[in-house]
Amino acid sequence: MTVTQPNPNPTPKTPQPASTDDVTVSIDGREVRAKKGDLLIKVAQDNGVYIPRFCWHERMKPVGMCRMCLVEVEGVRGFPPACTTTVNDGMVCRTQTDPVHKIQDGVLEFLLVNHPLDCPVCDRGGECPLQDQTLSFGPGESRFTEEKRHFEKPIPISDIVMLDRERCIQCARCTRFADEIAGDPLITFVDRGDRTEVLNFPDHPFASYFSGNVVQICPVGALTAKPYRFRARPWDLATVETSCTACAVQCRGALQSSTDRLVRFLGVDSDAVNHGWLCDKGRYGFEYVHDESRVVEPLVREGNGFVEKPWPEALDAAAAILEKTKSLHGAGAIAVLGGAHGSNEDAYVWARLAKGVLGTDHVDAQLGDGLPAEAVLGLPRAEISDLDHAAAIVLIGPDLKDELPVLHLRLRRAAIELKVPVIDLTVVGAPITPTTIALRPAPGEVGVVAERLVAAIGKAGGGGDDAIANAATTLRERAGDVVVVLGRGSVAEQPDATLRAAAALAALPNVKFLSALRRGNVHGALEVGLAPGVLPGRVALDDGRAAFTEAWGGVPDARGLDATGILQAAAAGKIHALVLLGCDPLSDFPDRTLARDALEAVSSIIAVDGFLSDSVKQADVVLPPTMWGEKQGTVTNLEGRVQRLGRKVSPPGSAMDDWRIAGELALRLGSDFDLEQIDEVTEEIARVAPAFAGATAAVLRRARDGVVLPVAEHRDEIVWRGGALTILAEDGSGASWEPIRAGAAGSPDLNDTTAETGTAPEAPEETAAAADTVSAAPAPPRSVVWDRSFGSPDAPGRDAYALRLVTGHTLYEGGRTVVSSPPLAGLVQPRRLRVNASDLTRIGVDDGATVRVTSARGSLDVALHVDASLPAGVARLDFTPGARGAADLIDVSAPVTDVRVETLR
């Protein structure tokens, strides 16, 4: 597949019905319809006419710099650039005339005057737009014989990006992306005339979280990625489209391999999700898959160490632990933690094993840093694209740039380019725009501020606080839906304040919520029931008991514990067997003391993990799973969009898919799930989980941008233009729960060879009609509803000598993805405590000094730094997995965490 440049011969789009905004344009003698004001280059491309270009990019503002796209337009003097010319009714454009060809020859000849022509050693060789356009549109030879310009090459402009200045054609794609899209204007043009070049500023590297995008959009190989440099050629690569799981945005990308090793990940333009952009963690953080320390064979503890065992023996040992624990102590003595790292299918089969076979509801895919599943699943949901046309965006949660980077880009675009107002209720952080209304509640008090904001909306003056009054006026006067981006702003406080804010805002009309949970497939895991109190498809445990007892053979009798409750119960000796699904509580749980006590107290641990983390080292059985790039299936992002995973390389050793591991354990415990292929699991989810009804394997193979849950409420997402195939039937009372099955009238063929192309065959008229008449199934269990009537006390008063701790995650915080991926390992920042300058003065130390930070839980020594973005009385200490840090200070049973900072004597 081509991901580096548009197809020179694109397939014309299916004609759409005309509207009052449509105009008629003639391009090379063919009349086409377009929307008034669209750019000529885009209209031509959408209708099968490729106009060559270098500087134009669909996701950035046009600048008309390269002059490659000059065309003839009747009535216009000269040759206007197609990338800056908007269409109007009756426009006549010609792109194939002799004068146009002469211009193209001249532009390309001029661009090649100083270009080094080092294609044999350039990473872009074989996929270079300059190469392609020179062959298609350029002259056969050059008239210039002078010596070419030479520079030192390459020069690093960051830890990841290398610059070959002599290749640059000054299209400004890189500088425009950094400024317009990322908001990191760290590279720019310097000097003038023939000495013009792109450079970063002295002593300021191009340290952007999105630097890899400039490498991908550079049309000539002037910018290259150090991790990929000289590693492969395009013709050596095999490619599959997949979803990134570095965070919950799940950007679409093209994963490439050579000799069965992953070598490159490129962004693919998904209008619904990522617009083609990736963060650098997602782009370069795949090499952990090939880490030499990875566990690739099952391990069973014998004495003080592990011994490799065949899968049957290891599975027998794990099943024996679970069976013995249930027999001696009951199902409530078994708990499952984790599961947000894999696919929907992985999480579903583990949920079925835990709840349907073992009978325990003590399961949680989150690890003490999220929100209750009922709130995530029960609040009215927004889509990422809703940000673009929202009445306003209310931000409650973490620093999106660090935890959900590409969602930050989408929010920034909405705020800056589309002028959507932003109301920021986070404790710390830089405003998205200068016009952002920042309310800045104290830690633990966001719920109080949200309640004051809601109360002010109903008052003519908006209340006494100017910022709250401005925010209230914005929400009151602008029409449309308000989108609340909701997440945990700090794991150093309980989620109650965040839930209180959500409850207050949910009472307003036209409010939708976009979850800001960060873990890769945490939303998919919650959607399929890997959380206490819920069953697959957004069904509450009590509401779905009858339906899932029939489907699974049984479900737990009562609601179970979340991650914090599980670890507290384990520390108290009430949990005797703990299953860890790709998680490391000692590294990743906010309260390390509690995690340590729990793992030391529990009798048996079964770890499904590919690495011997501190937690896994205490396991009795280690079962190695496949990882991203090695497995197929589906994942669900933060808006509820189900997308496919692509498998590109073979797993090492005998690593097994997580869902197969769960199925094998179930078989040994007396339950045969009868699931042999990944598509069978996908089909079962679509059959038993109401929100997934219609999301069959065949539908997902054809849905270019996936499908949004519940499928019945998002039909337009998956209507196929070619055959107008309806996915769900309607019986007059609403959408049926029963989706069209493989083999039923109107259903797609699971073996259809067009499945991977993203297109569907034309459906016969009688087939399409039959799809509308599928009989209705019995009504499904009702969707989970979040009870907003809970009580949330105000945060306790602050000690005058203490600072209130704020702890969040950073992009390069030191987790497995980062430390085991060489391109990112060096980007881990040292641990430091950040405070306001006024607090630095009160403590009586200089910036950079080492201090002792003490909480009720523990203490540690750390360097202190000034941060002007922090309010007085607040201390920020980023989360550091695996190392001493904030987790040694936090007590998850306390509403907030207060710390004292003292100088070292």
mmCIF file of N, CA and C in Angstrom, residues 726-786:
data_model
loop_
_atom_site.group_PDB
_atom_site.id
_atom_site.type_symbol
_atom_site.label_atom_id
_atom_site.label_comp_id
_atom_site.label_asym_id
_atom_site.label_seq_id
_atom_site.Cartn_x
_atom_site.Cartn_y
_atom_site.Cartn_z
ATOM 1 N N THR A 726 -27.533 -2.535 4.521
ATOM 2 C CA THR A 726 -27.901 -2.180 5.893
ATOM 3 C C THR A 726 -27.395 -3.264 6.826
ATOM 4 N N ILE A 727 -26.760 -2.857 7.915
ATOM 5 C CA ILE A 727 -26.161 -3.839 8.809
ATOM 6 C C ILE A 727 -27.174 -4.407 9.798
ATOM 7 N N LEU A 728 -28.001 -3.555 10.380
ATOM 8 C CA LEU A 728 -28.987 -4.023 11.350
ATOM 9 C C LEU A 728 -30.392 -3.797 10.817
ATOM 10 N N ALA A 729 -31.289 -4.685 11.166
ATOM 11 C CA ALA A 729 -32.679 -4.515 10.772
ATOM 12 C C ALA A 729 -33.394 -3.602 11.749
ATOM 13 N N GLU A 730 -34.497 -3.014 11.337
ATOM 14 C CA GLU A 730 -35.333 -2.198 12.203
ATOM 15 C C GLU A 730 -36.743 -2.780 12.185
ATOM 16 N N ASP A 731 -37.373 -2.827 13.357
ATOM 17 C CA ASP A 731 -38.701 -3.434 13.440
ATOM 18 C C ASP A 731 -39.775 -2.421 13.817
ATOM 19 N N GLY A 732 -39.452 -1.150 13.699
ATOM 20 C CA GLY A 732 -40.421 -0.119 14.024
ATOM 21 C C GLY A 732 -40.245 0.426 15.417
ATOM 22 N N SER A 733 -39.691 -0.375 16.322
ATOM 23 C CA SER A 733 -39.489 0.090 17.697
ATOM 24 C C SER A 733 -38.054 0.461 17.973
ATOM 25 N N GLY A 734 -37.220 0.348 16.980
ATOM 26 C CA GLY A 734 -35.816 0.670 17.161
ATOM 27 C C GLY A 734 -34.946 -0.381 16.505
ATOM 28 N N ALA A 735 -33.647 -0.236 16.672
ATOM 29 C CA ALA A 735 -32.717 -1.168 16.046
ATOM 30 C C ALA A 735 -32.783 -2.522 16.723
ATOM 31 N N SER A 736 -32.755 -3.566 15.937
ATOM 32 C CA SER A 736 -32.768 -4.912 16.493
ATOM 33 C C SER A 736 -31.416 -5.239 17.107
ATOM 34 N N TRP A 737 -31.429 -6.048 18.129
ATOM 35 C CA TRP A 737 -30.176 -6.499 18.732
ATOM 36 C C TRP A 737 -29.505 -7.526 17.830
ATOM 37 N N GLU A 738 -30.301 -8.244 17.081
ATOM 38 C CA GLU A 738 -29.777 -9.348 16.283
ATOM 39 C C GLU A 738 -29.130 -8.840 15.007
ATOM 40 N N PRO A 739 -27.812 -8.956 14.841
ATOM 41 C CA PRO A 739 -27.176 -8.526 13.595
ATOM 42 C C PRO A 739 -27.357 -9.571 12.508
ATOM 43 N N ILE A 740 -27.116 -9.157 11.283
ATOM 44 C CA ILE A 740 -27.134 -10.094 10.171
ATOM 45 C C ILE A 740 -25.936 -11.031 10.308
ATOM 46 N N ARG A 741 -26.183 -12.319 10.238
ATOM 47 C CA ARG A 741 -25.118 -13.305 10.407
ATOM 48 C C ARG A 741 -24.527 -13.706 9.057
ATOM 49 N N ALA A 742 -23.335 -14.259 9.111
ATOM 50 C CA ALA A 742 -22.751 -14.828 7.899
ATOM 51 C C ALA A 742 -23.682 -15.901 7.358
ATOM 52 N N GLY A 743 -23.975 -15.797 6.091
ATOM 53 C CA GLY A 743 -24.861 -16.769 5.470
ATOM 54 C C GLY A 743 -26.308 -16.342 5.437
ATOM 55 N N ALA A 744 -26.696 -15.331 6.242
ATOM 56 C CA ALA A 744 -28.067 -14.844 6.208
ATOM 57 C C ALA A 744 -28.254 -13.938 5.000
ATOM 58 N N ALA A 745 -29.508 -13.662 4.686
ATOM 59 C CA ALA A 745 -29.785 -12.796 3.540
ATOM 60 C C ALA A 745 -29.142 -11.444 3.749
ATOM 61 N N GLY A 746 -28.400 -11.028 2.771
ATOM 62 C CA GLY A 746 -27.779 -9.704 2.847
ATOM 63 C C GLY A 746 -26.473 -9.671 3.590
ATOM 64 N N SER A 747 -26.028 -10.812 4.131
ATOM 65 C CA SER A 747 -24.793 -10.787 4.904
ATOM 66 C C SER A 747 -23.593 -10.931 3.984
ATOM 67 N N PRO A 748 -22.444 -10.364 4.378
ATOM 68 C CA PRO A 748 -21.248 -10.495 3.548
ATOM 69 C C PRO A 748 -20.630 -11.876 3.681
ATOM 70 N N ASP A 749 -19.919 -12.270 2.682
ATOM 71 C CA ASP A 749 -19.231 -13.547 2.665
ATOM 72 C C ASP A 749 -17.916 -13.415 3.416
ATOM 73 N N LEU A 750 -17.739 -14.213 4.476
ATOM 74 C CA LEU A 750 -16.515 -14.128 5.268
ATOM 75 C C LEU A 750 -15.276 -14.473 4.451
ATOM 76 N N ASN A 751 -15.445 -15.229 3.391
ATOM 77 C CA ASN A 751 -14.298 -15.627 2.576
ATOM 78 C C ASN A 751 -14.130 -14.760 1.338
ATOM 79 N N ASP A 752 -14.880 -13.677 1.258
ATOM 80 C CA ASP A 752 -14.809 -12.800 0.090
ATOM 81 C C ASP A 752 -13.399 -12.232 -0.054
ATOM 82 N N THR A 753 -12.812 -12.350 -1.218
ATOM 83 C CA THR A 753 -11.439 -11.892 -1.419
ATOM 84 C C THR A 753 -11.324 -10.382 -1.444
ATOM 85 N N THR A 754 -12.449 -9.666 -1.509
ATOM 86 C CA THR A 754 -12.361 -8.199 -1.475
ATOM 87 C C THR A 754 -12.293 -7.681 -0.058
ATOM 88 N N ALA A 755 -12.273 -8.581 0.928
ATOM 89 C CA ALA A 755 -12.363 -8.147 2.328
ATOM 90 C C ALA A 755 -11.231 -7.233 2.727
ATOM 91 N N GLU A 756 -10.028 -7.461 2.217
ATOM 92 C CA GLU A 756 -8.896 -6.665 2.659
ATOM 93 C C GLU A 756 -8.768 -5.336 1.923
ATOM 94 N N THR A 757 -9.560 -5.111 0.910
ATOM 95 C CA THR A 757 -9.396 -3.904 0.105
ATOM 96 C C THR A 757 -10.167 -2.723 0.619
ATOM 97 N N GLY A 758 -11.059 -2.958 1.588
ATOM 98 C CA GLY A 758 -11.855 -1.855 2.102
ATOM 99 C C GLY A 758 -13.053 -1.547 1.222
ATOM 100 N N THR A 759 -13.331 -2.365 0.204
ATOM 101 C CA THR A 759 -14.491 -2.156 -0.650
ATOM 102 C C THR A 759 -15.387 -3.370 -0.562
ATOM 103 N N ALA A 760 -16.649 -3.178 -0.900
ATOM 104 C CA ALA A 760 -17.591 -4.287 -0.869
ATOM 105 C C ALA A 760 -18.184 -4.486 -2.251
ATOM 106 N N PRO A 761 -18.489 -5.721 -2.602
ATOM 107 C CA PRO A 761 -19.112 -5.948 -3.899
ATOM 108 C C PRO A 761 -20.507 -5.373 -3.939
ATOM 109 N N GLU A 762 -20.951 -5.083 -5.155
ATOM 110 C CA GLU A 762 -22.306 -4.577 -5.308
ATOM 111 C C GLU A 762 -23.302 -5.641 -4.842
ATOM 112 N N ALA A 763 -24.276 -5.207 -4.038
ATOM 113 C CA ALA A 763 -25.295 -6.139 -3.567
ATOM 114 C C ALA A 763 -26.473 -6.146 -4.533
ATOM 115 N N PRO A 764 -26.965 -7.312 -4.900
ATOM 116 C CA PRO A 764 -28.155 -7.363 -5.750
ATOM 117 C C PRO A 764 -29.319 -6.674 -5.050
ATOM 118 N N GLU A 765 -30.271 -6.185 -5.847
ATOM 119 C CA GLU A 765 -31.383 -5.445 -5.267
ATOM 120 C C GLU A 765 -32.145 -6.295 -4.275
ATOM 121 N N GLU A 766 -32.367 -7.588 -4.612
ATOM 122 C CA GLU A 766 -33.133 -8.417 -3.695
ATOM 123 C C GLU A 766 -32.364 -8.677 -2.410
ATOM 124 N N THR A 767 -31.010 -8.710 -2.489
ATOM 125 C CA THR A 767 -30.213 -8.923 -1.285
ATOM 126 C C THR A 767 -30.286 -7.722 -0.375
ATOM 127 N N ALA A 768 -30.143 -6.531 -0.946
ATOM 128 C CA ALA A 768 -30.226 -5.325 -0.137
ATOM 129 C C ALA A 768 -31.595 -5.199 0.490
ATOM 130 N N ALA A 769 -32.618 -5.575 -0.243
ATOM 131 C CA ALA A 769 -33.961 -5.494 0.307
ATOM 132 C C ALA A 769 -34.131 -6.488 1.434
ATOM 133 N N ALA A 770 -33.558 -7.674 1.271
ATOM 134 C CA ALA A 770 -33.687 -8.678 2.319
ATOM 135 C C ALA A 770 -33.032 -8.227 3.602
ATOM 136 N N ALA A 771 -31.950 -7.431 3.477
ATOM 137 C CA ALA A 771 -31.256 -6.960 4.669
ATOM 138 C C ALA A 771 -32.140 -6.077 5.519
ATOM 139 N N ASP A 772 -33.119 -5.436 4.897
ATOM 140 C CA ASP A 772 -34.007 -4.549 5.650
ATOM 141 C C ASP A 772 -35.157 -5.302 6.298
ATOM 142 N N THR A 773 -35.272 -6.599 6.015
ATOM 143 C CA THR A 773 -36.421 -7.334 6.523
ATOM 144 C C THR A 773 -36.028 -8.485 7.432
ATOM 145 N N VAL A 774 -34.806 -8.461 7.949
ATOM 146 C CA VAL A 774 -34.383 -9.499 8.873
ATOM 147 C C VAL A 774 -35.236 -9.418 10.132
ATOM 148 N N SER A 775 -35.701 -10.529 10.608
ATOM 149 C CA SER A 775 -36.601 -10.520 11.764
ATOM 150 C C SER A 775 -35.881 -10.026 13.004
ATOM 151 N N ALA A 776 -36.644 -9.376 13.863
ATOM 152 C CA ALA A 776 -36.073 -8.803 15.079
ATOM 153 C C ALA A 776 -35.827 -9.885 16.108
ATOM 154 N N ALA A 777 -34.780 -9.724 16.895
ATOM 155 C CA ALA A 777 -34.459 -10.642 17.981
ATOM 156 C C ALA A 777 -35.023 -10.092 19.275
ATOM 157 N N PRO A 778 -35.024 -10.901 20.338
ATOM 158 C CA PRO A 778 -35.487 -10.392 21.625
ATOM 159 C C PRO A 778 -34.658 -9.193 22.068
ATOM 160 N N ALA A 779 -35.283 -8.308 22.805
ATOM 161 C CA ALA A 779 -34.590 -7.098 23.258
ATOM 162 C C ALA A 779 -33.406 -7.478 24.132
ATOM 163 N N PRO A 780 -32.268 -6.811 23.968
ATOM 164 C CA PRO A 780 -31.081 -7.109 24.777
ATOM 165 C C PRO A 780 -31.206 -6.507 26.166
ATOM 166 N N PRO A 781 -30.333 -6.893 27.086
ATOM 167 C CA PRO A 781 -30.296 -6.205 28.380
ATOM 168 C C PRO A 781 -30.004 -4.727 28.166
ATOM 169 N N ARG A 782 -30.576 -3.885 29.015
ATOM 170 C CA ARG A 782 -30.388 -2.451 28.830
ATOM 171 C C ARG A 782 -28.940 -2.065 29.103
ATOM 172 N N SER A 783 -28.521 -0.983 28.465
ATOM 173 C CA SER A 783 -27.155 -0.510 28.631
ATOM 174 C C SER A 783 -26.931 -0.001 30.045
ATOM 175 N N VAL A 784 -25.691 -0.102 30.488
ATOM 176 C CA VAL A 784 -25.351 0.333 31.836
ATOM 177 C C VAL A 784 -25.626 1.828 31.984
ATOM 178 N N VAL A 785 -26.144 2.201 33.131
ATOM 179 C CA VAL A 785 -26.430 3.600 33.438
ATOM 180 C C VAL A 785 -25.633 3.987 34.674
ATOM 181 N N TRP A 786 -24.902 5.078 34.572
ATOM 182 C CA TRP A 786 -24.095 5.517 35.707
ATOM 183 C C TRP A 786 -24.971 6.293 36.686
#
